[in-house]
Amino acid sequence: TQGDDIDSAGSRVLIEIAKGYLKYQWDQSEVWIVKAIQRSSGSPESFLLMAEFQRKKGDKEREAEYRRAARND
């Protein structure tokens, strides 16, 4: 449906914004990643972005949690 297409497009935009922040201002990216996770119903790609954020933050345990979530373990 058209509503699903809009939701999908919105999720895609949030994921792309989060990627940009993660690459250039990683310390500012968490809010965008959380929005992407919420909007995309926890897509694997959004969980992988959060795993990368946690890695950059130095939190290996949380990184592993998000990588597992991306794989649906």
Short mmCIF file of N, CA, C and O in Angstrom, two decimals:
data_model
loop_
_atom_site.label_atom_id
_atom_site.label_comp_id
_atom_site.label_asym_id
_atom_site.label_seq_id
_atom_site.Cartn_x
_atom_site.Cartn_y
_atom_site.Cartn_z
N THR A 1 0.83 -1.19 0.00
CA THR A 1 0.00 0.00 0.00
C THR A 1 0.88 1.25 0.00
O THR A 1 2.07 1.18 0.27
N GLN A 2 0.23 2.36 -0.27
CA GLN A 2 0.98 3.61 -0.34
C GLN A 2 1.58 3.97 1.02
O GLN A 2 2.70 4.46 1.10
N GLY A 3 0.85 3.71 2.11
CA GLY A 3 1.38 3.99 3.45
C GLY A 3 2.64 3.20 3.75
O GLY A 3 3.57 3.71 4.36
N ASP A 4 2.66 1.94 3.31
CA ASP A 4 3.86 1.11 3.51
C ASP A 4 5.03 1.65 2.72
O ASP A 4 6.16 1.63 3.18
N ASP A 5 4.76 2.14 1.50
CA ASP A 5 5.83 2.72 0.68
C ASP A 5 6.41 3.95 1.35
O ASP A 5 7.62 4.16 1.35
N ILE A 6 5.55 4.78 1.93
CA ILE A 6 6.02 5.99 2.62
C ILE A 6 6.84 5.61 3.84
O ILE A 6 7.90 6.17 4.09
N ASP A 7 6.35 4.63 4.62
CA ASP A 7 7.10 4.16 5.79
C ASP A 7 8.46 3.62 5.38
O ASP A 7 9.47 3.89 6.02
N SER A 8 8.49 2.84 4.31
CA SER A 8 9.74 2.26 3.82
C SER A 8 10.71 3.36 3.39
O SER A 8 11.89 3.31 3.70
N ALA A 9 10.18 4.36 2.69
CA ALA A 9 11.03 5.47 2.24
C ALA A 9 11.54 6.25 3.45
O ALA A 9 12.72 6.63 3.49
N GLY A 10 10.69 6.46 4.45
CA GLY A 10 11.11 7.17 5.65
C GLY A 10 12.19 6.41 6.40
O GLY A 10 13.16 7.00 6.88
N SER A 11 12.04 5.11 6.47
CA SER A 11 13.05 4.26 7.12
C SER A 11 14.37 4.37 6.38
O SER A 11 15.43 4.49 6.99
N ARG A 12 14.29 4.32 5.06
CA ARG A 12 15.49 4.40 4.22
C ARG A 12 16.23 5.72 4.44
O ARG A 12 17.45 5.76 4.54
N VAL A 13 15.46 6.80 4.50
CA VAL A 13 16.06 8.13 4.72
C VAL A 13 16.76 8.18 6.08
O VAL A 13 17.89 8.66 6.18
N LEU A 14 16.09 7.68 7.11
CA LEU A 14 16.70 7.69 8.44
C LEU A 14 17.97 6.85 8.48
O LEU A 14 18.97 7.24 9.11
N ILE A 15 17.96 5.72 7.82
CA ILE A 15 19.15 4.87 7.77
C ILE A 15 20.29 5.60 7.07
O ILE A 15 21.44 5.58 7.54
N GLU A 16 19.99 6.29 5.98
CA GLU A 16 21.03 7.03 5.26
C GLU A 16 21.57 8.19 6.09
O GLU A 16 22.78 8.45 6.09
N ILE A 17 20.69 8.90 6.80
CA ILE A 17 21.15 9.98 7.69
C ILE A 17 22.05 9.41 8.78
O ILE A 17 23.12 9.95 9.07
N ALA A 18 21.62 8.30 9.37
CA ALA A 18 22.41 7.66 10.42
C ALA A 18 23.78 7.24 9.90
O ALA A 18 24.79 7.42 10.59
N LYS A 19 23.82 6.70 8.68
CA LYS A 19 25.11 6.31 8.08
C LYS A 19 26.04 7.50 7.95
O LYS A 19 27.24 7.41 8.22
N GLY A 20 25.49 8.62 7.49
CA GLY A 20 26.31 9.82 7.34
C GLY A 20 26.88 10.30 8.66
O GLY A 20 28.06 10.61 8.77
N TYR A 21 26.02 10.36 9.67
CA TYR A 21 26.51 10.77 10.99
C TYR A 21 27.52 9.78 11.53
O TYR A 21 28.53 10.17 12.12
N LEU A 22 27.27 8.50 11.33
CA LEU A 22 28.21 7.48 11.84
C LEU A 22 29.58 7.63 11.18
O LEU A 22 30.61 7.47 11.83
N LYS A 23 29.58 8.01 9.94
CA LYS A 23 30.84 8.15 9.21
C LYS A 23 31.58 9.45 9.57
O LYS A 23 32.79 9.44 9.76
N TYR A 24 30.83 10.55 9.67
CA TYR A 24 31.48 11.86 9.81
C TYR A 24 31.40 12.46 11.22
O TYR A 24 32.24 13.27 11.58
N GLN A 25 30.36 12.12 11.97
CA GLN A 25 30.21 12.61 13.34
C GLN A 25 29.63 11.48 14.17
O GLN A 25 28.52 11.58 14.70
N TRP A 26 30.39 10.42 14.31
CA TRP A 26 29.84 9.20 14.91
C TRP A 26 29.25 9.44 16.28
O TRP A 26 28.26 8.82 16.66
N ASP A 27 29.83 10.37 17.05
CA ASP A 27 29.34 10.62 18.40
C ASP A 27 27.97 11.29 18.42
O ASP A 27 27.30 11.33 19.45
N GLN A 28 27.51 11.77 17.27
CA GLN A 28 26.20 12.41 17.15
C GLN A 28 25.18 11.48 16.48
O GLN A 28 24.04 11.85 16.27
N SER A 29 25.60 10.27 16.13
CA SER A 29 24.76 9.41 15.30
C SER A 29 23.73 8.59 16.07
O SER A 29 22.76 8.12 15.48
N GLU A 30 23.89 8.43 17.37
CA GLU A 30 23.03 7.50 18.11
C GLU A 30 21.54 7.84 17.98
O GLU A 30 20.72 6.96 17.76
N VAL A 31 21.19 9.11 18.09
CA VAL A 31 19.78 9.49 18.01
C VAL A 31 19.18 9.09 16.65
O VAL A 31 18.04 8.63 16.58
N TRP A 32 19.95 9.24 15.58
CA TRP A 32 19.46 8.88 14.25
C TRP A 32 19.37 7.37 14.09
O TRP A 32 18.45 6.87 13.44
N ILE A 33 20.29 6.65 14.67
CA ILE A 33 20.25 5.19 14.59
C ILE A 33 19.03 4.66 15.35
O ILE A 33 18.33 3.78 14.86
N VAL A 34 18.77 5.22 16.52
CA VAL A 34 17.61 4.79 17.30
C VAL A 34 16.32 5.05 16.51
O VAL A 34 15.43 4.20 16.44
N LYS A 35 16.23 6.22 15.88
CA LYS A 35 15.06 6.53 15.05
C LYS A 35 14.93 5.54 13.91
O LYS A 35 13.83 5.09 13.57
N ALA A 36 16.06 5.19 13.29
CA ALA A 36 16.04 4.22 12.19
C ALA A 36 15.57 2.86 12.67
O ALA A 36 14.77 2.19 12.00
N ILE A 37 16.04 2.43 13.84
CA ILE A 37 15.61 1.14 14.40
C ILE A 37 14.11 1.16 14.65
O ILE A 37 13.40 0.22 14.30
N GLN A 38 13.63 2.24 15.24
CA GLN A 38 12.21 2.34 15.55
C GLN A 38 11.36 2.37 14.28
O GLN A 38 10.35 1.67 14.18
N ARG A 39 11.76 3.17 13.32
CA ARG A 39 10.97 3.34 12.09
C ARG A 39 11.00 2.10 11.21
O ARG A 39 10.03 1.79 10.53
N SER A 40 12.11 1.38 11.23
CA SER A 40 12.25 0.22 10.35
C SER A 40 11.87 -1.08 11.03
O SER A 40 12.11 -2.15 10.49
N SER A 41 11.29 -0.98 12.22
CA SER A 41 10.93 -2.18 13.00
C SER A 41 12.13 -3.09 13.23
O SER A 41 12.03 -4.31 13.16
N GLY A 42 13.27 -2.48 13.47
CA GLY A 42 14.47 -3.26 13.80
C GLY A 42 15.04 -4.02 12.63
O GLY A 42 15.34 -5.20 12.73
N SER A 43 15.21 -3.34 11.51
CA SER A 43 15.81 -4.00 10.35
C SER A 43 17.25 -4.40 10.66
O SER A 43 17.92 -3.75 11.46
N PRO A 44 17.72 -5.47 10.03
CA PRO A 44 19.12 -5.88 10.26
C PRO A 44 20.11 -4.74 9.99
O PRO A 44 21.06 -4.56 10.74
N GLU A 45 19.86 -3.96 8.95
CA GLU A 45 20.78 -2.87 8.62
C GLU A 45 20.84 -1.84 9.74
O GLU A 45 21.92 -1.35 10.09
N SER A 46 19.70 -1.52 10.34
CA SER A 46 19.72 -0.53 11.42
C SER A 46 20.41 -1.09 12.66
O SER A 46 21.13 -0.37 13.35
N PHE A 47 20.25 -2.38 12.94
CA PHE A 47 20.96 -2.99 14.07
C PHE A 47 22.47 -3.01 13.81
O PHE A 47 23.26 -2.82 14.74
N LEU A 48 22.86 -3.22 12.57
CA LEU A 48 24.30 -3.20 12.26
C LEU A 48 24.89 -1.81 12.43
O LEU A 48 26.04 -1.66 12.86
N LEU A 49 24.10 -0.78 12.12
CA LEU A 49 24.56 0.59 12.35
C LEU A 49 24.79 0.82 13.85
O LEU A 49 25.79 1.41 14.25
N MET A 50 23.86 0.32 14.67
CA MET A 50 24.03 0.49 16.11
C MET A 50 25.23 -0.31 16.62
O MET A 50 25.95 0.13 17.51
N ALA A 51 25.45 -1.47 16.04
CA ALA A 51 26.63 -2.27 16.42
C ALA A 51 27.91 -1.48 16.11
O ALA A 51 28.83 -1.44 16.94
N GLU A 52 27.94 -0.84 14.96
CA GLU A 52 29.11 -0.05 14.59
C GLU A 52 29.28 1.14 15.53
O GLU A 52 30.40 1.48 15.94
N PHE A 53 28.18 1.78 15.90
CA PHE A 53 28.24 2.88 16.86
C PHE A 53 28.84 2.39 18.19
O PHE A 53 29.72 3.03 18.76
N GLN A 54 28.37 1.26 18.66
CA GLN A 54 28.86 0.70 19.92
C GLN A 54 30.34 0.35 19.82
O GLN A 54 31.10 0.53 20.77
N ARG A 55 30.76 -0.15 18.66
CA ARG A 55 32.18 -0.47 18.45
C ARG A 55 33.03 0.80 18.57
O ARG A 55 34.04 0.83 19.26
N LYS A 56 32.57 1.86 17.90
CA LYS A 56 33.32 3.12 17.94
C LYS A 56 33.34 3.70 19.35
O LYS A 56 34.31 4.35 19.73
N LYS A 57 32.30 3.44 20.10
CA LYS A 57 32.22 3.91 21.49
C LYS A 57 33.09 3.06 22.40
O LYS A 57 33.39 3.44 23.52
N GLY A 58 33.47 1.87 21.94
CA GLY A 58 34.33 0.99 22.73
C GLY A 58 33.57 -0.04 23.56
O GLY A 58 34.16 -0.68 24.42
N ASP A 59 32.29 -0.20 23.29
CA ASP A 59 31.46 -1.13 24.06
C ASP A 59 31.29 -2.43 23.26
O ASP A 59 30.33 -2.60 22.52
N LYS A 60 32.24 -3.34 23.42
CA LYS A 60 32.25 -4.59 22.66
C LYS A 60 31.05 -5.49 22.97
O LYS A 60 30.53 -6.17 22.10
N GLU A 61 30.62 -5.48 24.24
CA GLU A 61 29.48 -6.32 24.62
C GLU A 61 28.20 -5.87 23.92
O GLU A 61 27.47 -6.68 23.35
N ARG A 62 27.93 -4.56 23.94
CA ARG A 62 26.73 -4.04 23.25
C ARG A 62 26.86 -4.22 21.74
O ARG A 62 25.87 -4.50 21.07
N GLU A 63 28.07 -4.06 21.22
CA GLU A 63 28.28 -4.29 19.80
C GLU A 63 27.85 -5.71 19.44
O GLU A 63 27.12 -5.92 18.46
N ALA A 64 28.28 -6.69 20.21
CA ALA A 64 27.94 -8.09 19.96
C ALA A 64 26.43 -8.31 20.05
O ALA A 64 25.85 -9.05 19.24
N GLU A 65 25.77 -7.66 21.01
CA GLU A 65 24.32 -7.78 21.15
C GLU A 65 23.60 -7.31 19.88
O GLU A 65 22.68 -7.97 19.40
N TYR A 66 24.02 -6.17 19.36
CA TYR A 66 23.37 -5.63 18.17
C TYR A 66 23.70 -6.46 16.92
O TYR A 66 22.86 -6.61 16.04
N ARG A 67 24.89 -7.02 16.86
CA ARG A 67 25.21 -7.91 15.73
C ARG A 67 24.35 -9.17 15.78
O ARG A 67 23.87 -9.64 14.75
N ARG A 68 24.13 -9.71 16.98
CA ARG A 68 23.23 -10.86 17.12
C ARG A 68 21.81 -10.49 16.72
O ARG A 68 21.12 -11.26 16.04
N ALA A 69 21.36 -9.32 17.14
CA ALA A 69 20.01 -8.87 16.78
C ALA A 69 19.86 -8.73 15.27
O ALA A 69 18.82 -9.07 14.71
N ALA A 70 20.92 -8.29 14.60
CA ALA A 70 20.88 -8.15 13.15
C ALA A 70 20.74 -9.50 12.46
O ALA A 70 20.11 -9.62 11.40
N ARG A 71 21.31 -10.53 13.10
CA ARG A 71 21.21 -11.88 12.54
C ARG A 71 19.96 -12.62 13.02
O ARG A 71 19.71 -13.75 12.63
N ASN A 72 19.22 -11.98 13.91
CA ASN A 72 18.02 -12.59 14.51
C ASN A 72 18.34 -13.80 15.36
O ASN A 72 17.61 -14.78 15.37
N ASP A 73 19.48 -13.77 16.07
CA ASP A 73 19.87 -14.88 16.96
C ASP A 73 19.11 -14.80 18.26
O ASP A 73 18.84 -13.78 18.78
#
